[in-house]
Coordinates of C-alpha atoms in Angstrom, one line a residue:
Chain A
V1 CA 26.9 4.1 -28.5
N2 CA 24.1 2.1 -26.9
I3 CA 24.1 0.8 -23.3
K4 CA 25.1 -2.7 -24.2
D5 CA 28.2 -1.5 -26.1
L6 CA 29.2 0.8 -23.3
G7 CA 29.5 -2.3 -21.1
G8 CA 26.1 -2.7 -19.6
E9 CA 24.1 -1.6 -16.6
H10 CA 26.9 -1.2 -14.0
K11 CA 29.2 0.7 -16.4
L12 CA 26.3 3.0 -17.3
I13 CA 25.6 3.8 -13.7
E14 CA 29.3 4.4 -13.0
T15 CA 29.6 6.7 -16.0
I16 CA 26.6 8.9 -15.4
T17 CA 26.6 9.2 -11.6
S18 CA 30.3 10.3 -11.3
G19 CA 29.2 14.0 -11.1
F20 CA 26.9 13.6 -8.1
R21 CA 27.9 15.1 -4.8
N22 CA 27.0 14.4 -1.2
Y23 CA 25.4 17.5 0.2
H24 CA 24.5 16.1 3.6
R25 CA 26.8 15.2 6.4
A26 CA 25.4 11.8 6.7
E27 CA 27.4 8.8 7.4
L28 CA 26.7 7.6 3.9
T29 CA 27.5 4.5 1.9
V30 CA 26.4 4.4 -1.6
G31 CA 26.7 1.4 -4.0
D32 CA 25.7 -1.3 -1.6
D33 CA 22.5 -3.3 -1.5
A34 CA 21.0 -0.3 0.2
A35 CA 22.3 3.2 1.1
I36 CA 23.2 3.8 4.7
V37 CA 22.3 7.0 6.5
R38 CA 23.0 7.6 10.2
A39 CA 19.6 7.9 11.9
D40 CA 20.7 8.7 15.5
A41 CA 23.5 8.0 17.9
E42 CA 23.0 4.2 17.8
R43 CA 21.1 3.4 14.7
F44 CA 21.5 3.6 10.9
A45 CA 18.7 3.7 8.4
V46 CA 19.1 1.7 5.2
L47 CA 17.3 2.7 2.1
T48 CA 16.8 0.6 -1.0
T49 CA 14.8 0.8 -4.2
D50 CA 14.0 -1.6 -7.0
V51 CA 11.8 -1.7 -10.0
L52 CA 10.1 -4.8 -11.5
V53 CA 9.1 -4.4 -15.1
E54 CA 6.6 -6.5 -16.9
G55 CA 8.3 -8.7 -19.5
D56 CA 11.7 -8.4 -17.9
H57 CA 11.2 -9.2 -14.2
F58 CA 7.8 -10.7 -14.3
N59 CA 5.2 -11.8 -16.7
C60 CA 1.5 -12.0 -16.3
T61 CA 1.4 -15.4 -18.0
W62 CA 3.8 -17.0 -15.6
S63 CA 2.9 -15.2 -12.4
T64 CA -0.3 -14.5 -10.7
P65 CA -0.8 -10.8 -9.7
K66 CA -0.5 -11.9 -6.0
Q67 CA 2.9 -13.5 -6.7
I68 CA 4.1 -10.3 -8.4
G69 CA 3.0 -8.2 -5.4
R70 CA 4.7 -10.5 -3.0
K71 CA 7.9 -10.7 -5.0
T72 CA 8.1 -6.9 -4.9
I73 CA 8.2 -7.0 -1.2
E74 CA 10.7 -9.9 -1.0
V75 CA 13.1 -8.3 -3.5
N76 CA 13.4 -5.2 -1.5
A77 CA 13.3 -6.9 1.9
S78 CA 16.2 -9.0 0.7
D79 CA 18.3 -5.9 0.1
V80 CA 17.4 -4.7 3.6
A81 CA 18.3 -8.2 5.0
A82 CA 21.6 -8.1 3.2
M83 CA 22.6 -4.9 5.1
G84 CA 21.9 -6.7 8.4
A85 CA 18.8 -4.5 8.9
R86 CA 15.1 -5.1 9.6
P87 CA 12.6 -3.5 7.2
Q88 CA 10.3 -0.8 8.5
Y89 CA 8.6 1.3 5.8
L90 CA 7.6 1.0 2.2
L91 CA 6.8 3.5 -0.6
L92 CA 5.2 2.0 -3.7
N93 CA 4.8 3.2 -7.3
L94 CA 2.6 1.3 -9.5
V95 CA 2.2 1.7 -13.3
L96 CA -0.9 -0.2 -14.4
R97 CA -2.2 -0.8 -17.9
E98 CA -5.2 1.3 -18.9
G99 CA -8.4 -0.8 -18.8
L100 CA -6.8 -3.3 -16.3
D101 CA -9.3 -5.1 -14.2
V102 CA -9.6 -3.9 -10.7
D103 CA -9.3 -7.5 -9.5
F104 CA -5.8 -7.6 -10.9
A105 CA -4.9 -4.6 -8.9
K106 CA -6.5 -6.0 -5.8
E107 CA -4.7 -9.3 -6.1
L108 CA -1.4 -7.4 -6.6
Y109 CA -2.0 -5.5 -3.4
A110 CA -3.0 -8.7 -1.6
G111 CA 0.5 -10.0 -2.3
I112 CA 2.1 -6.8 -1.2
L113 CA -0.1 -6.8 2.0
E114 CA 0.9 -10.4 2.7
G115 CA 4.6 -9.6 2.5
C116 CA 4.2 -6.4 4.6
E117 CA 2.3 -8.5 7.3
E118 CA 4.9 -11.2 7.3
H119 CA 7.8 -8.8 7.7
R120 CA 6.0 -6.1 9.7
I121 CA 6.4 -3.4 7.1
T122 CA 4.3 -0.2 7.1
L123 CA 3.1 1.1 3.7
L124 CA 3.7 4.9 3.8
G125 CA 2.2 5.7 0.4
G126 CA 3.1 6.0 -3.2
D127 CA 1.9 6.9 -6.7
T128 CA -0.4 4.9 -9.0
T129 CA -0.6 5.8 -12.7
R130 CA -1.0 4.2 -16.1
G131 CA 1.4 3.1 -18.8
A132 CA 1.7 0.7 -21.7
V133 CA 3.8 -1.7 -19.6
M134 CA 3.2 -2.6 -16.0
M135 CA 5.8 -1.7 -13.5
V136 CA 6.1 -2.0 -9.7
S137 CA 8.7 0.3 -8.1
A138 CA 9.3 0.0 -4.4
T139 CA 11.4 1.9 -2.0
M140 CA 12.0 0.3 1.4
S141 CA 13.7 1.5 4.5
G142 CA 15.2 -0.5 7.3
V143 CA 17.0 0.0 10.6
T144 CA 20.0 -1.5 12.2
T145 CA 22.7 -0.8 14.7
N146 CA 25.2 -2.8 12.7
P147 CA 25.1 -2.3 9.0
V148 CA 27.0 -5.0 7.0
R149 CA 28.6 -3.5 3.9
R150 CA 30.0 -5.2 0.8
S151 CA 33.4 -3.7 1.6
G152 CA 34.4 -5.7 4.7
A153 CA 35.8 -8.9 3.2
V154 CA 39.4 -9.7 4.1
P155 CA 41.8 -12.4 2.7
G156 CA 41.4 -15.6 4.7
D157 CA 37.6 -15.2 5.1
L158 CA 35.4 -18.0 4.0
I159 CA 32.7 -17.3 1.4
A160 CA 29.4 -18.8 2.3
V161 CA 25.9 -18.7 1.0
T162 CA 22.5 -19.6 2.7
G163 CA 20.0 -22.1 1.3
D164 CA 20.5 -23.2 -2.2
V165 CA 21.2 -21.3 -5.4
G166 CA 20.4 -21.6 -9.1
A167 CA 16.8 -22.7 -8.7
S168 CA 15.2 -19.4 -9.7
N169 CA 17.4 -19.1 -12.8
A170 CA 16.7 -22.7 -13.8
G171 CA 13.0 -21.9 -13.5
Y172 CA 13.4 -18.7 -15.6
L173 CA 15.3 -20.6 -18.3
T174 CA 12.7 -23.4 -18.4
F175 CA 9.9 -20.8 -18.9
R176 CA 12.0 -19.2 -21.6
Q177 CA 12.1 -22.6 -23.4
G178 CA 8.3 -22.5 -23.5
L179 CA 8.0 -25.1 -20.8
R180 CA 6.6 -24.8 -17.3
P181 CA 9.0 -25.6 -14.5
V182 CA 7.8 -27.6 -11.5
G183 CA 8.3 -28.1 -7.8
H184 CA 11.1 -26.3 -6.1
V185 CA 12.4 -24.7 -9.3
L186 CA 8.9 -23.2 -10.1
A187 CA 8.4 -22.0 -6.5
R188 CA 11.8 -20.3 -6.3
H189 CA 11.2 -18.4 -9.4
L190 CA 7.6 -17.3 -8.9
E191 CA 7.6 -17.1 -5.1
P192 CA 11.0 -16.2 -3.9
R193 CA 11.5 -15.5 -0.2
C194 CA 14.1 -13.2 1.4
R195 CA 16.2 -14.5 4.2
L196 CA 15.1 -12.2 7.1
D197 CA 14.7 -15.5 9.0
V198 CA 18.5 -15.9 9.3
S199 CA 19.9 -12.4 8.4
D200 CA 20.3 -11.2 12.0
A201 CA 22.3 -14.3 12.9
V202 CA 24.5 -14.0 9.8
A203 CA 25.0 -10.2 10.2
G204 CA 26.4 -10.9 13.7
V205 CA 29.5 -12.4 12.2
A206 CA 29.6 -11.5 8.5
H207 CA 32.4 -9.2 7.3
A208 CA 30.7 -8.5 4.0
M209 CA 27.3 -9.4 2.8
I210 CA 25.1 -9.2 -0.3
D211 CA 22.0 -10.9 -1.6
V212 CA 22.0 -13.1 -4.6
S213 CA 20.0 -11.1 -7.1
D214 CA 22.1 -11.2 -10.3
G215 CA 23.9 -14.6 -9.8
V216 CA 26.6 -15.8 -7.4
A217 CA 29.5 -14.7 -9.8
S218 CA 28.1 -11.2 -10.0
E219 CA 27.7 -10.9 -6.2
I220 CA 31.3 -12.1 -5.6
R221 CA 32.5 -9.6 -8.1
H222 CA 30.7 -6.8 -6.2
I223 CA 32.2 -7.9 -2.8
A224 CA 35.7 -8.3 -4.4
A225 CA 35.5 -4.8 -6.0
R226 CA 34.3 -3.0 -2.8
S227 CA 36.6 -4.9 -0.5
V228 CA 39.6 -4.8 -2.9
V229 CA 40.2 -8.6 -2.6
G230 CA 40.4 -11.6 -4.8
A231 CA 38.4 -14.8 -4.4
R232 CA 38.3 -18.5 -5.2
V233 CA 35.0 -20.2 -5.6
D234 CA 34.5 -23.9 -6.0
S235 CA 31.6 -24.6 -8.3
R236 CA 31.3 -28.1 -6.8
Q237 CA 30.5 -26.6 -3.4
L238 CA 27.6 -24.6 -4.6
P239 CA 24.4 -25.7 -2.8
I240 CA 22.2 -27.2 -5.5
H241 CA 18.7 -28.6 -4.9
P242 CA 18.2 -32.0 -6.7
E243 CA 15.3 -30.6 -8.7
T244 CA 17.6 -27.7 -9.8
A245 CA 20.1 -30.2 -11.1
A246 CA 17.4 -32.1 -12.9
A247 CA 16.0 -28.9 -14.5
A248 CA 19.5 -27.8 -15.5
K249 CA 20.1 -31.2 -17.2
A250 CA 16.9 -30.9 -19.2
L251 CA 18.1 -27.4 -20.3
R252 CA 21.4 -28.9 -21.4
T253 CA 23.3 -26.8 -18.9
T254 CA 24.6 -27.3 -15.4
A255 CA 23.1 -26.2 -12.1
A256 CA 26.4 -24.4 -11.3
A257 CA 26.0 -22.3 -14.5
C258 CA 22.4 -21.4 -13.5
A259 CA 23.6 -20.4 -10.0
L260 CA 26.7 -18.4 -11.1
S261 CA 25.2 -16.4 -14.0
G262 CA 21.6 -15.9 -13.1
G263 CA 20.0 -14.5 -10.0
E264 CA 16.9 -13.9 -8.0
D265 CA 17.7 -16.6 -5.5
F266 CA 17.6 -13.9 -2.8
E267 CA 19.9 -16.0 -0.6
L268 CA 22.6 -14.2 1.4
L269 CA 26.1 -14.4 0.2
F270 CA 28.7 -13.4 2.9
T271 CA 32.2 -13.7 4.1
L272 CA 33.3 -14.6 7.6
A273 CA 36.3 -15.6 9.7
P274 CA 36.7 -19.4 9.7
D275 CA 36.5 -19.3 13.5
D276 CA 33.0 -17.9 13.4
L277 CA 31.6 -20.7 11.3
P278 CA 30.9 -23.3 14.0
A279 CA 28.8 -21.0 16.1
L280 CA 26.7 -19.9 13.1
E281 CA 26.1 -23.5 12.1
A282 CA 25.2 -24.3 15.7
E283 CA 22.5 -21.6 15.5
G284 CA 20.9 -23.7 12.7
V285 CA 21.6 -21.4 9.8
D286 CA 21.4 -23.4 6.6
L287 CA 24.7 -22.3 4.9
S288 CA 27.3 -23.7 2.6
V289 CA 30.9 -22.6 2.4
I290 CA 31.7 -22.1 -1.3
G291 CA 35.1 -20.5 -1.4
E292 CA 37.5 -18.2 0.2
V293 CA 38.7 -14.6 0.0
L294 CA 42.2 -14.1 -1.4
P295 CA 44.5 -11.1 -1.7
A296 CA 43.5 -8.9 -4.6
A297 CA 46.5 -9.9 -6.7
E298 CA 45.3 -13.4 -6.9
G299 CA 42.2 -12.3 -8.9
L300 CA 38.8 -14.0 -9.2
V301 CA 39.1 -17.8 -9.7
L302 CA 36.5 -20.4 -10.3
L303 CA 37.2 -24.1 -9.8
G304 CA 35.1 -25.9 -12.4
E305 CA 33.3 -29.3 -12.1
D306 CA 36.7 -31.0 -12.8
G307 CA 38.5 -29.0 -10.1
E308 CA 40.5 -27.0 -12.6
P309 CA 40.8 -23.2 -12.0
G310 CA 39.4 -20.8 -14.5
P311 CA 38.1 -17.2 -14.6
L312 CA 34.9 -16.3 -12.7
P313 CA 32.1 -15.6 -15.1
E314 CA 30.0 -12.4 -15.2
G315 CA 26.6 -12.2 -13.7
Y316 CA 23.3 -11.2 -15.3
D317 CA 23.1 -7.8 -16.8
H318 CA 19.8 -6.3 -17.9
F319 CA 21.4 -4.6 -20.9
A320 CA 23.8 -7.3 -22.0
Chain B
V1 CA -14.7 -3.8 -13.5
N2 CA -11.9 -1.7 -14.8
I3 CA -10.2 1.1 -12.8
K4 CA -12.0 3.9 -14.6
D5 CA -15.4 2.3 -13.8
L6 CA -14.4 1.9 -10.1
G7 CA -14.0 5.7 -9.9
G8 CA -10.4 6.2 -10.9
E9 CA -7.0 6.4 -9.3
H10 CA -7.9 7.8 -5.8
K11 CA -10.8 5.3 -5.4
L12 CA -8.6 2.5 -6.4
I13 CA -5.9 3.4 -3.9
E14 CA -8.6 3.8 -1.2
T15 CA -10.1 0.4 -2.0
I16 CA -6.9 -1.6 -2.0
T17 CA -4.9 -0.1 0.8
S18 CA -7.6 -0.3 3.4
G19 CA -6.1 -3.6 4.7
F20 CA -2.7 -2.2 5.4
R21 CA -1.5 -1.6 9.0
N22 CA 1.0 0.6 10.7
Y23 CA 3.5 -1.8 12.4
H24 CA 5.8 1.0 13.6
R25 CA 5.3 3.4 16.4
A26 CA 6.1 6.3 14.2
E27 CA 4.3 9.6 14.3
L28 CA 2.9 8.8 10.9
T29 CA 0.7 10.6 8.5
V30 CA -0.2 8.8 5.2
G31 CA -2.1 10.3 2.3
D32 CA -0.4 13.7 2.3
D33 CA 2.0 14.9 -0.4
A34 CA 4.6 13.0 1.5
A35 CA 4.5 10.6 4.5
I36 CA 5.7 12.0 7.8
V37 CA 7.9 9.9 10.1
R38 CA 9.3 11.2 13.4
A39 CA 13.1 11.3 13.0
D40 CA 14.2 12.5 16.4
A41 CA 12.9 14.7 19.3
E42 CA 12.8 17.9 17.1
R43 CA 12.7 16.7 13.5
F44 CA 10.4 14.9 11.1
A45 CA 11.4 13.1 8.0
V46 CA 9.1 13.3 5.0
L47 CA 9.2 10.7 2.3
T48 CA 7.6 10.9 -1.1
T49 CA 7.7 8.9 -4.3
D50 CA 6.6 9.6 -7.9
V51 CA 6.8 7.9 -11.2
L52 CA 7.0 9.6 -14.6
V53 CA 5.9 7.3 -17.5
E54 CA 6.8 7.9 -21.1
G55 CA 3.7 8.8 -23.1
D56 CA 1.7 9.8 -20.0
H57 CA 4.0 12.2 -18.0
F58 CA 6.6 12.9 -20.6
N59 CA 7.3 12.4 -24.2
C60 CA 10.6 12.2 -25.9
T61 CA 9.3 14.3 -28.9
W62 CA 8.2 17.2 -26.7
S63 CA 10.9 17.1 -24.0
T64 CA 14.7 16.8 -24.1
P65 CA 16.1 14.1 -21.9
K66 CA 17.6 16.8 -19.7
Q67 CA 14.2 18.3 -19.2
I68 CA 12.8 14.9 -18.3
G69 CA 15.6 14.4 -15.7
R70 CA 15.1 17.9 -14.2
K71 CA 11.3 17.5 -14.1
T72 CA 11.7 14.3 -12.1
I73 CA 13.6 16.2 -9.4
E74 CA 11.1 19.1 -9.4
V75 CA 8.0 16.9 -9.1
N76 CA 9.4 15.2 -6.0
A77 CA 11.0 18.3 -4.5
S78 CA 7.6 20.0 -4.9
D79 CA 6.0 17.3 -2.7
V80 CA 8.7 17.9 -0.1
A81 CA 8.2 21.7 -0.3
A82 CA 4.4 21.2 0.1
M83 CA 5.1 19.6 3.5
G84 CA 7.2 22.6 4.6
A85 CA 10.4 20.5 4.4
R86 CA 13.8 20.8 2.7
P87 CA 14.8 17.9 0.5
Q88 CA 17.8 15.7 1.5
Y89 CA 18.1 12.4 -0.3
L90 CA 17.1 10.8 -3.6
L91 CA 16.7 7.2 -4.7
L92 CA 16.2 6.7 -8.4
N93 CA 14.8 3.9 -10.5
L94 CA 15.2 4.2 -14.3
V95 CA 13.6 2.0 -16.9
L96 CA 15.4 2.6 -20.2
R97 CA 14.5 1.2 -23.6
E98 CA 16.9 -1.5 -24.9
G99 CA 19.2 -0.1 -27.5
L100 CA 18.8 3.4 -26.1
D101 CA 21.8 5.7 -26.9
V102 CA 24.1 6.3 -23.9
D103 CA 23.9 10.0 -24.7
F104 CA 20.2 10.0 -23.9
A105 CA 20.9 8.4 -20.5
K106 CA 23.7 10.9 -19.9
E107 CA 21.5 13.9 -20.7
L108 CA 18.7 12.5 -18.5
Y109 CA 21.2 12.3 -15.6
A110 CA 22.5 15.8 -16.4
G111 CA 19.0 17.1 -15.7
I112 CA 18.8 15.1 -12.5
L113 CA 22.2 16.3 -11.4
E114 CA 21.3 19.9 -12.2
G115 CA 18.2 19.6 -10.0
C116 CA 20.1 17.9 -7.2
E117 CA 22.7 20.7 -7.3
E118 CA 20.1 23.4 -7.1
H119 CA 18.3 21.9 -4.2
R120 CA 21.3 20.3 -2.5
I121 CA 19.9 16.8 -2.8
T122 CA 22.2 13.8 -2.4
L123 CA 21.6 10.8 -4.7
L124 CA 21.8 7.6 -2.6
G125 CA 21.4 5.1 -5.3
G126 CA 18.8 3.2 -7.3
D127 CA 18.1 0.6 -9.9
T128 CA 18.5 0.8 -13.7
T129 CA 16.9 -1.7 -15.9
R130 CA 15.2 -2.0 -19.3
G131 CA 11.7 -2.0 -20.5
A132 CA 9.5 -1.3 -23.5
V133 CA 8.5 2.0 -22.1
M134 CA 10.8 4.4 -20.3
M135 CA 10.0 5.3 -16.7
V136 CA 11.7 7.4 -14.1
S137 CA 10.7 6.6 -10.5
A138 CA 12.1 8.8 -7.8
T139 CA 11.8 8.6 -4.0
M140 CA 12.9 11.7 -2.1
S141 CA 13.3 12.4 1.6
G142 CA 13.2 15.7 3.3
V143 CA 13.4 17.1 6.8
T144 CA 11.5 19.6 8.8
T145 CA 10.7 20.6 12.4
N146 CA 7.2 21.7 11.4
P147 CA 5.4 19.5 8.8
V148 CA 2.4 21.1 7.2
R149 CA -0.4 18.6 6.5
R150 CA -3.4 18.8 4.3
S151 CA -5.6 18.4 7.3
G152 CA -5.1 21.7 9.1
A153 CA -7.6 24.0 7.2
V154 CA -10.3 25.6 9.4
P155 CA -13.4 27.6 8.3
G156 CA -12.5 31.3 8.0
D157 CA -9.1 30.5 6.5
L158 CA -8.2 32.1 3.2
I159 CA -7.2 29.9 0.3
A160 CA -4.1 31.1 -1.5
V161 CA -1.9 29.9 -4.3
T162 CA 1.6 31.0 -5.2
G163 CA 2.7 32.1 -8.7
D164 CA 0.3 31.5 -11.6
V165 CA -1.7 28.4 -12.5
G166 CA -3.1 26.7 -15.6
A167 CA 0.0 27.3 -17.8
S168 CA 1.4 23.8 -17.7
N169 CA -2.0 22.3 -18.6
A170 CA -2.5 24.8 -21.4
G171 CA 0.9 23.7 -22.7
Y172 CA 0.0 20.1 -22.5
L173 CA -3.4 20.6 -24.3
T174 CA -1.6 22.6 -27.0
F175 CA 0.8 19.8 -27.6
R176 CA -2.1 17.4 -27.7
Q177 CA -3.6 19.4 -30.5
G178 CA -0.5 18.7 -32.5
L179 CA 0.8 22.3 -32.0
R180 CA 3.9 23.5 -30.2
P181 CA 3.2 25.9 -27.3
V182 CA 5.4 28.9 -26.8
G183 CA 6.9 31.2 -24.2
H184 CA 5.6 30.9 -20.6
V185 CA 3.2 28.1 -21.4
L186 CA 5.9 25.9 -23.1
A187 CA 8.4 26.6 -20.3
R188 CA 5.9 25.7 -17.5
H189 CA 5.0 22.4 -19.1
L190 CA 8.5 21.2 -20.1
E191 CA 10.6 22.9 -17.4
P192 CA 8.4 23.2 -14.2
R193 CA 10.1 24.5 -11.0
C194 CA 9.0 23.7 -7.5
R195 CA 8.6 26.5 -5.0
L196 CA 11.3 25.7 -2.5
D197 CA 12.2 29.4 -2.9
V198 CA 9.1 30.4 -0.9
S199 CA 7.9 27.2 0.8
D200 CA 9.6 27.9 4.1
A201 CA 8.0 31.3 4.4
V202 CA 4.6 29.9 3.5
A203 CA 5.0 26.9 5.8
G204 CA 5.5 29.4 8.7
V205 CA 1.9 30.4 8.5
A206 CA 0.0 27.8 6.4
H207 CA -2.6 25.7 8.2
A208 CA -2.9 23.2 5.3
M209 CA -0.7 23.0 2.2
I210 CA -0.5 20.9 -1.0
D211 CA 1.2 21.3 -4.3
V212 CA -0.7 21.8 -7.5
S213 CA 0.0 18.6 -9.4
D214 CA -3.5 17.5 -10.6
G215 CA -5.2 20.8 -10.8
V216 CA -6.5 23.5 -8.4
A217 CA -9.9 21.8 -8.0
S218 CA -8.4 18.5 -7.2
E219 CA -6.0 20.0 -4.6
I220 CA -8.8 21.9 -2.9
R221 CA -10.8 18.6 -2.8
H222 CA -7.9 16.9 -1.0
I223 CA -7.5 19.6 1.6
A224 CA -11.3 19.7 2.1
A225 CA -11.5 15.9 2.6
R226 CA -8.6 15.8 5.0
S227 CA -9.6 18.9 6.9
V228 CA -13.3 18.0 6.9
V229 CA -14.3 21.5 5.7
G230 CA -16.0 23.1 2.7
A231 CA -14.6 25.8 0.4
R232 CA -15.6 28.5 -2.0
V233 CA -13.2 29.3 -4.8
D234 CA -13.6 32.3 -7.1
S235 CA -12.4 31.3 -10.6
R236 CA -12.0 35.1 -11.4
Q237 CA -9.3 35.3 -8.7
L238 CA -7.1 32.5 -10.1
P239 CA -3.7 33.9 -11.0
I240 CA -3.5 33.5 -14.8
H241 CA -0.5 34.6 -16.9
P242 CA -1.5 36.5 -20.0
E243 CA 0.1 33.9 -22.3
T244 CA -1.9 31.2 -20.6
A245 CA -5.1 33.1 -21.3
A246 CA -4.1 33.5 -24.9
A247 CA -3.2 29.8 -25.2
A248 CA -6.5 28.8 -23.6
K249 CA -8.4 31.0 -26.0
A250 CA -6.7 29.3 -29.0
L251 CA -7.8 26.0 -27.4
R252 CA -11.4 27.3 -27.2
T253 CA -11.4 26.9 -23.5
T254 CA -10.7 29.2 -20.5
A255 CA -7.5 29.6 -18.5
A256 CA -9.6 28.9 -15.4
A257 CA -10.6 25.5 -16.8
C258 CA -7.0 24.7 -17.5
A259 CA -6.0 25.7 -14.0
L260 CA -8.9 23.9 -12.2
S261 CA -8.8 20.6 -14.0
G262 CA -5.2 20.0 -15.0
G263 CA -2.1 20.1 -13.0
E264 CA 1.7 20.1 -13.0
D265 CA 1.9 23.8 -12.1
F266 CA 3.8 22.7 -9.0
E267 CA 2.7 25.9 -7.2
L268 CA 1.8 25.8 -3.5
L269 CA -1.9 25.9 -2.6
F270 CA -2.5 26.6 1.1
T271 CA -4.8 28.0 3.7
L272 CA -4.0 30.6 6.3
A273 CA -5.6 32.9 8.8
P274 CA -6.5 36.3 7.3
D275 CA -4.4 38.0 9.9
D276 CA -1.2 36.3 8.6
L277 CA -1.7 37.4 5.0
P278 CA 0.0 40.9 5.3
A279 CA 3.2 39.6 6.8
L280 CA 3.5 36.9 4.1
E281 CA 2.9 39.5 1.4
A282 CA 5.5 41.8 3.0
E283 CA 8.0 38.9 2.7
G284 CA 7.6 39.2 -1.0
V285 CA 5.9 35.9 -1.6
D286 CA 4.1 36.0 -4.9
L287 CA 0.6 34.8 -3.9
S288 CA -3.0 35.2 -4.8
V289 CA -6.0 34.7 -2.5
I290 CA -8.5 32.6 -4.5
G291 CA -11.2 31.7 -2.0
E292 CA -12.0 30.8 1.6
V293 CA -12.5 27.8 3.8
L294 CA -16.1 27.1 4.8
P295 CA -17.8 24.8 7.2
A296 CA -18.1 21.2 5.8
A297 CA -21.9 21.5 5.4
E298 CA -21.5 24.3 2.9
G299 CA -19.8 22.0 0.4
L300 CA -17.4 22.9 -2.4
V301 CA -18.5 25.8 -4.4
L302 CA -16.9 27.5 -7.4
L303 CA -17.8 31.0 -8.5
G304 CA -17.8 31.0 -12.3
E305 CA -16.6 33.7 -14.6
D306 CA -20.1 35.4 -14.2
G307 CA -19.8 35.2 -10.4
E308 CA -22.5 32.6 -10.2
P309 CA -21.9 29.7 -7.7
G310 CA -21.6 26.2 -9.1
P311 CA -20.1 22.9 -8.1
L312 CA -16.3 22.6 -8.0
P313 CA -15.1 20.3 -10.8
E314 CA -12.9 17.2 -10.4
G315 CA -9.2 17.3 -11.1
Y316 CA -7.1 15.2 -13.5
D317 CA -7.2 11.5 -13.0
H318 CA -4.8 9.2 -14.8
F319 CA -7.4 6.5 -15.1
A320 CA -10.4 8.6 -16.0

């Protein structure tokens, strides 16, 4: 049985980690954007790790080394932001190709440094070695007094997302067609930015939160599974940039499909009580309400472009 | 300029991380086996990360997937042990080849689970994705009230090492000749074990400590550089298992050369005051004194098999 036939990445992780135990009396949540460990009486540490692999997550033809370095920081900082935390420390493992030019490594680090400076992250160390395929693996810690989990959504909550979605996937799919995307779509794919600019404000009211890394549909599935709720999402309410719509059209798909089934937007997707919406909007957070949380028995429903209900699609799976 | 011409892995890291700043008021040491962060009034957290790459650190022909998983734990736990800390948490990134059999992934995790059970480590989470080359990247945290740095060696200290050295490298070199090593040499290469069994006892008296991952010569160079001292090592005092000596002979080299220039023994190398030696030996710690710490001006000296002084060789470098 290969991983695809088993049911992909999430099923694999579920299958093989079932034997693991918690040996430490930590206030511990696993299976969120980041793990939560109690740090002291007031504060929680959050810990997240991600790996970017050449050919799958990045590509030295499309991206500059500096963009790859910066993206590494943003991907991990986005997980920290999605917990309602501020990033603190970074550990970094680099696998570089033998014979690689030092300038490439320097530029990669320049992107990492730029991200660390912007988000005030301290590099603690790491491991640098060689391999046939480049890889950047980062572990980031953050701190918060109020971690926001995936599990807090309740029926009646609104589902909202910051910024706009689908642009990064539209960019990826355009590259995959052998074309070079432009403007917003290009920038969002090669130079994504996490939403630490608004995450504290959102965390103040969010019941459940996640970042959009594998597509809106996948993230809603995660929140629904952890919170034991259903959800209805209206694809017509997804915030789509005009250039994303144009790129999707050229790809003979829709921007909603790009947003639902592909990720790396690194926007925040969250649920909140309807009463808390006006205050958050008044703070100037760029958000769109895209649906609502339902009782679990009502399942996961997507209203299509025609307003007709249908099943919510799956998100992106690296093994599917 | 490629990385080899620049001067290898350590020079690369030195060059490119010089721009990084510490944004957080932590009691922070970087450049040790693990980074040290103050956790609370009494305790320090140590954080380490390592990556094992298929073809460089492991090989699916030589190792079983379970051995690869277990080695991942031991490599990182060894860094934690070398700080005088006990491991607590693990974050794990796996890059698996597309189409890989699920049984392989299950066995890999069985090895990881086995190591976590033995050392009472809690898996917090991680990332699983695909790539053309397999990689296992682990980040481990530990805790201690008394971190032991590389920087504490003082002239007059003895230099000691636990267990025996050179066996893993002799095993590696035998495999590289197209032969299969046997016995102790095979076991030490494929199934290394960290020294958490004695690390607390050693940490109680050690002035400086490091684990033997890149060879005895490399580890002594690290301690000397951080402590600003010199050292004299007697190659005739290196603890060599008889089977390592036999394997080295078959390779037309010496066991001392295997121990000095190649690593993955995961023994503890440390310095201590001569007065503290008897008590540590009385505790039953299997150690050998291999040299002494000198003033920096006396440099790094190796006494050869004939007792003649010569320069200390370099250790293993992944880019050399």
